[in-house]
Amino acid sequence: MTDCVFCRIVDGDEPAEQVYRDDWAIGIVPRNPVVPGHQIAIPQIHADDFTTSWLATSNAMRAAFQMARILDQPCNLITSKGHEATQSVFHLHVHLIPRVAGDGLALPWGPR
Amino acid sequence: MTDCVFCRIVDGDEPAEQVYRDDWAIGIVPRNPVVPGHQIAIPQIHADDFTTSWLATSNAMRAAFQMARILDQPCNLITSKGHEATQSVFHLHVHLIPRVAGDGLALPWGPR
């Protein structure tokens, strides 16, 4: 079995709360959501990060686009390349973070 | 002339420091970069945010992918929908933020 936790989730070998699936990507609830509604889009093919393969990145982003349209509220998409950028699982994933006024969540340019 | 500042930049009617261009998107340095190397990818067709049009989002994300490969260092991609999510220009744009250890930049899950 693969060492990659997101490949195992895609393959059904590791449990996850799945909120979206198409032929190229899945959407799950992360283990430690930062706010209610926090979801992550994961391409079904393995790629280490969003700079590895345009096919994998496009597949994950299209899923995140669909998930954001279903969410239908203010939100951020965030993806990371490298430890220094806070990446901890080295299978490309895109965070979808619902936002509400005064939620206090920070971005590099500070909270709203 | 359009009211949209990013449409004016795409059309060459407003100055900007352009760092990338393909047939579908441009990359510029924002007016207030949060760190050296901060860039934004902007689709040439107008879309209010990343949930408006998959074509516009895909075009911007592909440019951001190329810009990140040129940057070739740890980084985040961030895009926002809505005031509550810190969006201030309502023409879809994707931030590319270079990251280094200890830079102190925050994300919703805190600084690294």
PDB file of N, CA and C in Angstrom, chain A residues 34 38 50-54 57-59 61-65 68-69 72-86 95-97 99-101 103 105-112, chain B residues 34 38 50-54 57-59 61-65 68-69 72-86 95-97 99-101 103 105-112:
ATOM      1  N   VAL A  34     -10.122  24.347  10.000  1.00  0.00           N
ATOM      2  CA  VAL A  34      -9.883  25.603  10.717  1.00  0.00           C
ATOM      3  C   VAL A  34     -11.186  26.344  10.987  1.00  0.00           C
ATOM      4  N   HIS A  38     -14.636  23.945   6.064  1.00  0.00           N
ATOM      5  CA  HIS A  38     -13.304  23.801   5.456  1.00  0.00           C
ATOM      6  C   HIS A  38     -13.244  22.459   4.711  1.00  0.00           C
ATOM      7  N   PHE A  50       1.437  21.754  -6.358  1.00  0.00           N
ATOM      8  CA  PHE A  50       0.733  22.352  -7.504  1.00  0.00           C
ATOM      9  C   PHE A  50       1.658  22.747  -8.649  1.00  0.00           C
ATOM     10  N   THR A  51       2.977  22.643  -8.450  1.00  0.00           N
ATOM     11  CA  THR A  51       3.891  22.968  -9.550  1.00  0.00           C
ATOM     12  C   THR A  51       4.384  21.712 -10.271  1.00  0.00           C
ATOM     13  N   THR A  52       3.938  20.538  -9.858  1.00  0.00           N
ATOM     14  CA  THR A  52       4.473  19.277 -10.399  1.00  0.00           C
ATOM     15  C   THR A  52       3.890  18.943 -11.769  1.00  0.00           C
ATOM     16  N   SER A  53       2.580  19.107 -11.934  1.00  0.00           N
ATOM     17  CA  SER A  53       1.896  18.632 -13.133  1.00  0.00           C
ATOM     18  C   SER A  53       0.668  19.496 -13.375  1.00  0.00           C
ATOM     19  N   TRP A  54       0.584  20.129 -14.539  1.00  0.00           N
ATOM     20  CA  TRP A  54      -0.596  20.951 -14.818  1.00  0.00           C
ATOM     21  C   TRP A  54      -1.863  20.104 -14.846  1.00  0.00           C
ATOM     22  N   THR A  57      -2.901  19.627 -11.258  1.00  0.00           N
ATOM     23  CA  THR A  57      -3.329  20.921 -10.699  1.00  0.00           C
ATOM     24  C   THR A  57      -4.674  21.336 -11.281  1.00  0.00           C
ATOM     25  N   SER A  58      -4.822  21.189 -12.569  1.00  0.00           N
ATOM     26  CA  SER A  58      -6.075  21.537 -13.229  1.00  0.00           C
ATOM     27  C   SER A  58      -7.226  20.679 -12.690  1.00  0.00           C
ATOM     28  N   ASN A  59      -6.982  19.389 -12.507  1.00  0.00           N
ATOM     29  CA  ASN A  59      -8.022  18.495 -11.985  1.00  0.00           C
ATOM     30  C   ASN A  59      -8.442  18.897 -10.575  1.00  0.00           C
ATOM     31  N   MET A  61      -8.025  21.942  -9.187  1.00  0.00           N
ATOM     32  CA  MET A  61      -8.632  23.279  -9.212  1.00  0.00           C
ATOM     33  C   MET A  61     -10.059  23.235  -9.744  1.00  0.00           C
ATOM     34  N   ARG A  62     -10.305  22.371 -10.731  1.00  0.00           N
ATOM     35  CA  ARG A  62     -11.666  22.269 -11.267  1.00  0.00           C
ATOM     36  C   ARG A  62     -12.614  21.730 -10.202  1.00  0.00           C
ATOM     37  N   ALA A  63     -12.126  20.768  -9.414  1.00  0.00           N
ATOM     38  CA  ALA A  63     -12.945  20.254  -8.302  1.00  0.00           C
ATOM     39  C   ALA A  63     -13.184  21.366  -7.275  1.00  0.00           C
ATOM     40  N   ALA A  64     -12.141  22.125  -6.945  1.00  0.00           N
ATOM     41  CA  ALA A  64     -12.285  23.214  -5.968  1.00  0.00           C
ATOM     42  C   ALA A  64     -13.263  24.270  -6.473  1.00  0.00           C
ATOM     43  N   PHE A  65     -13.210  24.543  -7.780  1.00  0.00           N
ATOM     44  CA  PHE A  65     -14.160  25.476  -8.412  1.00  0.00           C
ATOM     45  C   PHE A  65     -15.594  24.984  -8.217  1.00  0.00           C
ATOM     46  N   ALA A  68     -16.607  25.214  -4.561  1.00  0.00           N
ATOM     47  CA  ALA A  68     -16.871  26.610  -4.163  1.00  0.00           C
ATOM     48  C   ALA A  68     -18.221  27.080  -4.694  1.00  0.00           C
ATOM     49  N   ARG A  69     -18.586  26.619  -5.883  1.00  0.00           N
ATOM     50  CA  ARG A  69     -19.908  26.985  -6.417  1.00  0.00           C
ATOM     51  C   ARG A  69     -21.018  26.356  -5.591  1.00  0.00           C
ATOM     52  N   ASP A  72     -21.097  28.414  -2.296  1.00  0.00           N
ATOM     53  CA  ASP A  72     -21.857  29.633  -2.601  1.00  0.00           C
ATOM     54  C   ASP A  72     -21.793  30.684  -1.480  1.00  0.00           C
ATOM     55  N   GLN A  73     -20.588  30.943  -0.970  1.00  0.00           N
ATOM     56  CA  GLN A  73     -20.400  32.032   0.001  1.00  0.00           C
ATOM     57  C   GLN A  73     -18.969  32.530  -0.127  1.00  0.00           C
ATOM     58  N   PRO A  74     -18.629  33.677   0.476  1.00  0.00           N
ATOM     59  CA  PRO A  74     -17.248  34.161   0.400  1.00  0.00           C
ATOM     60  C   PRO A  74     -16.276  33.082   0.870  1.00  0.00           C
ATOM     61  N   CYS A  75     -15.136  32.989   0.220  1.00  0.00           N
ATOM     62  CA  CYS A  75     -14.188  31.915   0.535  1.00  0.00           C
ATOM     63  C   CYS A  75     -12.830  32.204  -0.071  1.00  0.00           C
ATOM     64  N   ASN A  76     -11.827  31.505   0.443  1.00  0.00           N
ATOM     65  CA  ASN A  76     -10.482  31.522  -0.130  1.00  0.00           C
ATOM     66  C   ASN A  76     -10.117  30.134  -0.637  1.00  0.00           C
ATOM     67  N   LEU A  77      -9.358  30.105  -1.711  1.00  0.00           N
ATOM     68  CA  LEU A  77      -8.651  28.895  -2.152  1.00  0.00           C
ATOM     69  C   LEU A  77      -7.184  29.099  -1.829  1.00  0.00           C
ATOM     70  N   ILE A  78      -6.566  28.098  -1.228  1.00  0.00           N
ATOM     71  CA  ILE A  78      -5.145  28.193  -0.881  1.00  0.00           C
ATOM     72  C   ILE A  78      -4.473  26.857  -1.182  1.00  0.00           C
ATOM     73  N   THR A  79      -3.321  26.917  -1.834  1.00  0.00           N
ATOM     74  CA  THR A  79      -2.509  25.715  -1.987  1.00  0.00           C
ATOM     75  C   THR A  79      -1.054  26.075  -1.745  1.00  0.00           C
ATOM     76  N   SER A  80      -0.275  25.092  -1.336  1.00  0.00           N
ATOM     77  CA  SER A  80       1.070  25.342  -0.824  1.00  0.00           C
ATOM     78  C   SER A  80       2.072  24.417  -1.486  1.00  0.00           C
ATOM     79  N   LYS A  81       3.257  24.942  -1.740  1.00  0.00           N
ATOM     80  CA  LYS A  81       4.386  24.147  -2.218  1.00  0.00           C
ATOM     81  C   LYS A  81       5.520  24.296  -1.217  1.00  0.00           C
ATOM     82  N   GLY A  82       5.873  23.207  -0.530  1.00  0.00           N
ATOM     83  CA  GLY A  82       7.056  23.215   0.332  1.00  0.00           C
ATOM     84  C   GLY A  82       6.732  23.407   1.801  1.00  0.00           C
ATOM     85  N   HIS A  83       7.578  22.834   2.650  1.00  0.00           N
ATOM     86  CA  HIS A  83       7.470  22.989   4.104  1.00  0.00           C
ATOM     87  C   HIS A  83       7.380  24.462   4.502  1.00  0.00           C
ATOM     88  N   GLU A  84       8.208  25.300   3.909  1.00  0.00           N
ATOM     89  CA  GLU A  84       8.265  26.718   4.280  1.00  0.00           C
ATOM     90  C   GLU A  84       6.950  27.421   3.986  1.00  0.00           C
ATOM     91  N   ALA A  85       6.148  26.834   3.080  1.00  0.00           N
ATOM     92  CA  ALA A  85       4.855  27.416   2.708  1.00  0.00           C
ATOM     93  C   ALA A  85       3.706  26.742   3.474  1.00  0.00           C
ATOM     94  N   THR A  86       4.044  25.938   4.512  1.00  0.00           N
ATOM     95  CA  THR A  86       3.091  25.218   5.378  1.00  0.00           C
ATOM     96  C   THR A  86       2.578  23.909   4.786  1.00  0.00           C
ATOM     97  N   HIS A  95      -7.003  23.953  -0.428  1.00  0.00           N
ATOM     98  CA  HIS A  95      -7.926  24.258   0.665  1.00  0.00           C
ATOM     99  C   HIS A  95      -9.020  25.203   0.190  1.00  0.00           C
ATOM    100  N   LEU A  96     -10.243  24.908   0.555  1.00  0.00           N
ATOM    101  CA  LEU A  96     -11.381  25.808   0.340  1.00  0.00           C
ATOM    102  C   LEU A  96     -11.852  26.235   1.730  1.00  0.00           C
ATOM    103  N   ILE A  97     -11.704  27.532   2.016  1.00  0.00           N
ATOM    104  CA  ILE A  97     -11.984  28.042   3.366  1.00  0.00           C
ATOM    105  C   ILE A  97     -13.149  29.020   3.302  1.00  0.00           C
ATOM    106  N   ARG A  99     -15.507  31.959   4.418  1.00  0.00           N
ATOM    107  CA  ARG A  99     -15.181  33.161   5.188  1.00  0.00           C
ATOM    108  C   ARG A  99     -16.449  33.919   5.568  1.00  0.00           C
ATOM    109  N   VAL A 100     -16.448  34.443   6.788  1.00  0.00           N
ATOM    110  CA  VAL A 100     -17.519  35.341   7.226  1.00  0.00           C
ATOM    111  C   VAL A 100     -16.859  36.564   7.850  1.00  0.00           C
ATOM    112  N   ALA A 101     -17.561  37.690   7.821  1.00  0.00           N
ATOM    113  CA  ALA A 101     -17.018  38.932   8.383  1.00  0.00           C
ATOM    114  C   ALA A 101     -16.622  38.701   9.838  1.00  0.00           C
ATOM    115  N   ASP A 103     -14.266  36.802  11.095  1.00  0.00           N
ATOM    116  CA  ASP A 103     -13.841  35.454  11.520  1.00  0.00           C
ATOM    117  C   ASP A 103     -12.402  35.430  12.028  1.00  0.00           C
ATOM    118  N   LEU A 105      -9.610  35.084  10.596  1.00  0.00           N
ATOM    119  CA  LEU A 105      -8.612  34.273   9.886  1.00  0.00           C
ATOM    120  C   LEU A 105      -7.615  35.183   9.178  1.00  0.00           C
ATOM    121  N   ALA A 106      -6.351  34.795   9.213  1.00  0.00           N
ATOM    122  CA  ALA A 106      -5.292  35.633   8.646  1.00  0.00           C
ATOM    123  C   ALA A 106      -4.871  35.126   7.278  1.00  0.00           C
ATOM    124  N   LEU A 107      -4.440  36.067   6.453  1.00  0.00           N
ATOM    125  CA  LEU A 107      -3.789  35.780   5.190  1.00  0.00           C
ATOM    126  C   LEU A 107      -2.483  36.579   5.207  1.00  0.00           C
ATOM    127  N   PRO A 108      -1.596  36.373   4.222  1.00  0.00           N
ATOM    128  CA  PRO A 108      -0.306  37.081   4.305  1.00  0.00           C
ATOM    129  C   PRO A 108      -0.451  38.592   4.409  1.00  0.00           C
ATOM    130  N   TRP A 109      -1.550  39.147   3.906  1.00  0.00           N
ATOM    131  CA  TRP A 109      -1.766  40.603   4.000  1.00  0.00           C
ATOM    132  C   TRP A 109      -2.564  40.966   5.250  1.00  0.00           C
ATOM    133  N   GLY A 110      -2.688  40.035   6.199  1.00  0.00           N
ATOM    134  CA  GLY A 110      -3.359  40.320   7.470  1.00  0.00           C
ATOM    135  C   GLY A 110      -4.819  39.926   7.442  1.00  0.00           C
ATOM    136  N   PRO A 111      -5.485  39.935   8.619  1.00  0.00           N
ATOM    137  CA  PRO A 111      -6.918  39.622   8.657  1.00  0.00           C
ATOM    138  C   PRO A 111      -7.700  40.738   7.970  1.00  0.00           C
ATOM    139  N   ARG A 112      -8.924  40.419   7.631  1.00  0.00           N
ATOM    140  CA  ARG A 112      -9.758  41.444   6.988  1.00  0.00           C
ATOM    141  C   ARG A 112     -10.052  42.560   7.984  1.00  0.00           C
TER     142      ARG A 112
ATOM    143  N   VAL B  34       3.426  41.948  -0.518  1.00  0.00           N
ATOM    144  CA  VAL B  34       3.620  41.633   0.909  1.00  0.00           C
ATOM    145  C   VAL B  34       5.027  41.117   1.185  1.00  0.00           C
ATOM    146  N   HIS B  38       6.300  38.739  -4.682  1.00  0.00           N
ATOM    147  CA  HIS B  38       4.835  38.595  -4.735  1.00  0.00           C
ATOM    148  C   HIS B  38       4.357  38.981  -6.138  1.00  0.00           C
ATOM    149  N   PHE B  50     -13.072  33.648  -8.714  1.00  0.00           N
ATOM    150  CA  PHE B  50     -12.699  32.320  -9.219  1.00  0.00           C
ATOM    151  C   PHE B  50     -13.866  31.363  -9.342  1.00  0.00           C
ATOM    152  N   THR B  51     -15.061  31.760  -8.880  1.00  0.00           N
ATOM    153  CA  THR B  51     -16.231  30.880  -9.028  1.00  0.00           C
ATOM    154  C   THR B  51     -17.109  31.279 -10.214  1.00  0.00           C
ATOM    155  N   THR B  52     -16.727  32.332 -10.943  1.00  0.00           N
ATOM    156  CA  THR B  52     -17.584  32.871 -12.002  1.00  0.00           C
ATOM    157  C   THR B  52     -17.543  32.030 -13.276  1.00  0.00           C
ATOM    158  N   SER B  53     -16.352  31.623 -13.680  1.00  0.00           N
ATOM    159  CA  SER B  53     -16.157  30.984 -14.987  1.00  0.00           C
ATOM    160  C   SER B  53     -14.969  30.045 -14.906  1.00  0.00           C
ATOM    161  N   TRP B  54     -15.165  28.765 -15.214  1.00  0.00           N
ATOM    162  CA  TRP B  54     -14.039  27.836 -15.169  1.00  0.00           C
ATOM    163  C   TRP B  54     -12.993  28.210 -16.209  1.00  0.00           C
ATOM    164  N   THR B  57     -10.907  30.953 -14.666  1.00  0.00           N
ATOM    165  CA  THR B  57     -10.140  30.411 -13.532  1.00  0.00           C
ATOM    166  C   THR B  57      -9.009  29.522 -14.033  1.00  0.00           C
ATOM    167  N   SER B  58      -9.320  28.671 -14.992  1.00  0.00           N
ATOM    168  CA  SER B  58      -8.305  27.782 -15.554  1.00  0.00           C
ATOM    169  C   SER B  58      -7.181  28.596 -16.205  1.00  0.00           C
ATOM    170  N   ASN B  59      -7.543  29.645 -16.930  1.00  0.00           N
ATOM    171  CA  ASN B  59      -6.533  30.480 -17.586  1.00  0.00           C
ATOM    172  C   ASN B  59      -5.618  31.159 -16.557  1.00  0.00           C
ATOM    173  N   MET B  61      -5.116  30.129 -13.385  1.00  0.00           N
ATOM    174  CA  MET B  61      -4.367  29.112 -12.635  1.00  0.00           C
ATOM    175  C   MET B  61      -3.214  28.554 -13.461  1.00  0.00           C
ATOM    176  N   ARG B  62      -3.430  28.405 -14.781  1.00  0.00           N
ATOM    177  CA  ARG B  62      -2.332  27.901 -15.618  1.00  0.00           C
ATOM    178  C   ARG B  62      -1.186  28.905 -15.656  1.00  0.00           C
ATOM    179  N   ALA B  63      -1.516  30.186 -15.707  1.00  0.00           N
ATOM    180  CA  ALA B  63      -0.468  31.217 -15.646  1.00  0.00           C
ATOM    181  C   ALA B  63       0.249  31.158 -14.297  1.00  0.00           C
ATOM    182  N   ALA B  64      -0.516  31.023 -13.211  1.00  0.00           N
ATOM    183  CA  ALA B  64       0.090  30.955 -11.876  1.00  0.00           C
ATOM    184  C   ALA B  64       0.992  29.723 -11.752  1.00  0.00           C
ATOM    185  N   PHE B  65       0.543  28.619 -12.334  1.00  0.00           N
ATOM    186  CA  PHE B  65       1.365  27.391 -12.370  1.00  0.00           C
ATOM    187  C   PHE B  65       2.705  27.669 -13.066  1.00  0.00           C
ATOM    188  N   ALA B  68       4.876  29.971 -10.970  1.00  0.00           N
ATOM    189  CA  ALA B  68       5.446  29.270  -9.816  1.00  0.00           C
ATOM    190  C   ALA B  68       6.600  28.365 -10.244  1.00  0.00           C
ATOM    191  N   ARG B  69       6.497  27.786 -11.434  1.00  0.00           N
ATOM    192  CA  ARG B  69       7.608  26.951 -11.913  1.00  0.00           C
ATOM    193  C   ARG B  69       8.824  27.817 -12.219  1.00  0.00           C
ATOM    194  N   ASP B  72      10.271  28.771  -8.735  1.00  0.00           N
ATOM    195  CA  ASP B  72      11.057  27.611  -8.294  1.00  0.00           C
ATOM    196  C   ASP B  72      11.519  27.704  -6.832  1.00  0.00           C
ATOM    197  N   GLN B  73      10.584  28.077  -5.949  1.00  0.00           N
ATOM    198  CA  GLN B  73      10.879  28.056  -4.512  1.00  0.00           C
ATOM    199  C   GLN B  73       9.571  27.828  -3.762  1.00  0.00           C
ATOM    200  N   PRO B  74       9.613  27.522  -2.458  1.00  0.00           N
ATOM    201  CA  PRO B  74       8.370  27.341  -1.706  1.00  0.00           C
ATOM    202  C   PRO B  74       7.458  28.555  -1.875  1.00  0.00           C
ATOM    203  N   CYS B  75       6.169  28.305  -1.974  1.00  0.00           N
ATOM    204  CA  CYS B  75       5.241  29.407  -2.236  1.00  0.00           C
ATOM    205  C   CYS B  75       3.809  28.967  -1.958  1.00  0.00           C
ATOM    206  N   ASN B  76       2.936  29.958  -1.828  1.00  0.00           N
ATOM    207  CA  ASN B  76       1.490  29.729  -1.729  1.00  0.00           C
ATOM    208  C   ASN B  76       0.796  30.357  -2.920  1.00  0.00           C
ATOM    209  N   LEU B  77      -0.281  29.716  -3.359  1.00  0.00           N
ATOM    210  CA  LEU B  77      -1.260  30.330  -4.268  1.00  0.00           C
ATOM    211  C   LEU B  77      -2.496  30.626  -3.448  1.00  0.00           C
ATOM    212  N   ILE B  78      -3.019  31.833  -3.587  1.00  0.00           N
ATOM    213  CA  ILE B  78      -4.222  32.228  -2.853  1.00  0.00           C
ATOM    214  C   ILE B  78      -5.137  33.015  -3.776  1.00  0.00           C
ATOM    215  N   THR B  79      -6.417  32.671  -3.761  1.00  0.00           N
ATOM    216  CA  THR B  79      -7.393  33.499  -4.453  1.00  0.00           C
ATOM    217  C   THR B  79      -8.636  33.635  -3.571  1.00  0.00           C
ATOM    218  N   SER B  80      -9.377  34.710  -3.777  1.00  0.00           N
ATOM    219  CA  SER B  80     -10.432  35.111  -2.846  1.00  0.00           C
ATOM    220  C   SER B  80     -11.710  35.424  -3.591  1.00  0.00           C
ATOM    221  N   LYS B  81     -12.828  35.032  -2.992  1.00  0.00           N
ATOM    222  CA  LYS B  81     -14.150  35.397  -3.496  1.00  0.00           C
ATOM    223  C   LYS B  81     -14.855  36.185  -2.397  1.00  0.00           C
ATOM    224  N   GLY B  82     -15.125  37.461  -2.639  1.00  0.00           N
ATOM    225  CA  GLY B  82     -15.929  38.241  -1.707  1.00  0.00           C
ATOM    226  C   GLY B  82     -15.121  39.117  -0.763  1.00  0.00           C
ATOM    227  N   HIS B  83     -15.733  40.239  -0.388  1.00  0.00           N
ATOM    228  CA  HIS B  83     -15.126  41.166   0.583  1.00  0.00           C
ATOM    229  C   HIS B  83     -14.701  40.433   1.852  1.00  0.00           C
ATOM    230  N   GLU B  84     -15.573  39.558   2.351  1.00  0.00           N
ATOM    231  CA  GLU B  84     -15.306  38.860   3.611  1.00  0.00           C
ATOM    232  C   GLU B  84     -14.068  37.975   3.508  1.00  0.00           C
ATOM    233  N   ALA B  85     -13.694  37.621   2.280  1.00  0.00           N
ATOM    234  CA  ALA B  85     -12.524  36.778   2.049  1.00  0.00           C
ATOM    235  C   ALA B  85     -11.304  37.614   1.660  1.00  0.00           C
ATOM    236  N   THR B  86     -11.381  38.944   1.834  1.00  0.00           N
ATOM    237  CA  THR B  86     -10.326  39.939   1.553  1.00  0.00           C
ATOM    238  C   THR B  86     -10.230  40.329   0.080  1.00  0.00           C
ATOM    239  N   HIS B  95      -2.957  35.168  -6.213  1.00  0.00           N
ATOM    240  CA  HIS B  95      -1.687  35.616  -5.626  1.00  0.00           C
ATOM    241  C   HIS B  95      -0.685  34.467  -5.601  1.00  0.00           C
ATOM    242  N   LEU B  96       0.549  34.756  -5.979  1.00  0.00           N
ATOM    243  CA  LEU B  96       1.670  33.827  -5.833  1.00  0.00           C
ATOM    244  C   LEU B  96       2.620  34.458  -4.827  1.00  0.00           C
ATOM    245  N   ILE B  97       2.757  33.811  -3.669  1.00  0.00           N
ATOM    246  CA  ILE B  97       3.527  34.392  -2.559  1.00  0.00           C
ATOM    247  C   ILE B  97       4.743  33.517  -2.279  1.00  0.00           C
ATOM    248  N   ARG B  99       7.734  31.971  -0.238  1.00  0.00           N
ATOM    249  CA  ARG B  99       7.859  31.746   1.209  1.00  0.00           C
ATOM    250  C   ARG B  99       9.283  31.328   1.571  1.00  0.00           C
ATOM    251  N   VAL B 100       9.745  31.845   2.685  1.00  0.00           N
ATOM    252  CA  VAL B 100      11.017  31.388   3.250  1.00  0.00           C
ATOM    253  C   VAL B 100      10.790  31.105   4.724  1.00  0.00           C
ATOM    254  N   ALA B 101      11.594  30.208   5.294  1.00  0.00           N
ATOM    255  CA  ALA B 101      11.447  29.839   6.706  1.00  0.00           C
ATOM    256  C   ALA B 101      11.524  31.096   7.564  1.00  0.00           C
ATOM    257  N   ASP B 103       9.452  33.633   7.728  1.00  0.00           N
ATOM    258  CA  ASP B 103       8.997  34.917   7.168  1.00  0.00           C
ATOM    259  C   ASP B 103       7.810  35.492   7.944  1.00  0.00           C
ATOM    260  N   LEU B 105       4.687  35.115   7.727  1.00  0.00           N
ATOM    261  CA  LEU B 105       3.407  35.298   7.030  1.00  0.00           C
ATOM    262  C   LEU B 105       2.376  34.312   7.568  1.00  0.00           C
ATOM    263  N   ALA B 106       1.152  34.789   7.722  1.00  0.00           N
ATOM    264  CA  ALA B 106       0.098  33.962   8.316  1.00  0.00           C
ATOM    265  C   ALA B 106      -0.811  33.384   7.243  1.00  0.00           C
ATOM    266  N   LEU B 107      -1.356  32.217   7.541  1.00  0.00           N
ATOM    267  CA  LEU B 107      -2.426  31.597   6.770  1.00  0.00           C
ATOM    268  C   LEU B 107      -3.521  31.248   7.775  1.00  0.00           C
ATOM    269  N   PRO B 108      -4.690  30.820   7.326  1.00  0.00           N
ATOM    270  CA  PRO B 108      -5.776  30.569   8.290  1.00  0.00           C
ATOM    271  C   PRO B 108      -5.382  29.592   9.399  1.00  0.00           C
ATOM    272  N   TRP B 109      -4.432  28.700   9.136  1.00  0.00           N
ATOM    273  CA  TRP B 109      -3.986  27.746  10.160  1.00  0.00           C
ATOM    274  C   TRP B 109      -2.779  28.276  10.922  1.00  0.00           C
ATOM    275  N   GLY B 110      -2.493  29.580  10.805  1.00  0.00           N
ATOM    276  CA  GLY B 110      -1.409  30.195  11.572  1.00  0.00           C
ATOM    277  C   GLY B 110      -0.118  30.254  10.788  1.00  0.00           C
ATOM    278  N   PRO B 111       0.897  30.979  11.320  1.00  0.00           N
ATOM    279  CA  PRO B 111       2.194  31.037  10.646  1.00  0.00           C
ATOM    280  C   PRO B 111       2.880  29.682  10.754  1.00  0.00           C
ATOM    281  N   ARG B 112       3.876  29.457   9.932  1.00  0.00           N
ATOM    282  CA  ARG B 112       4.601  28.191   9.971  1.00  0.00           C
ATOM    283  C   ARG B 112       5.381  28.091  11.289  1.00  0.00           C
TER     284      ARG B 112
END
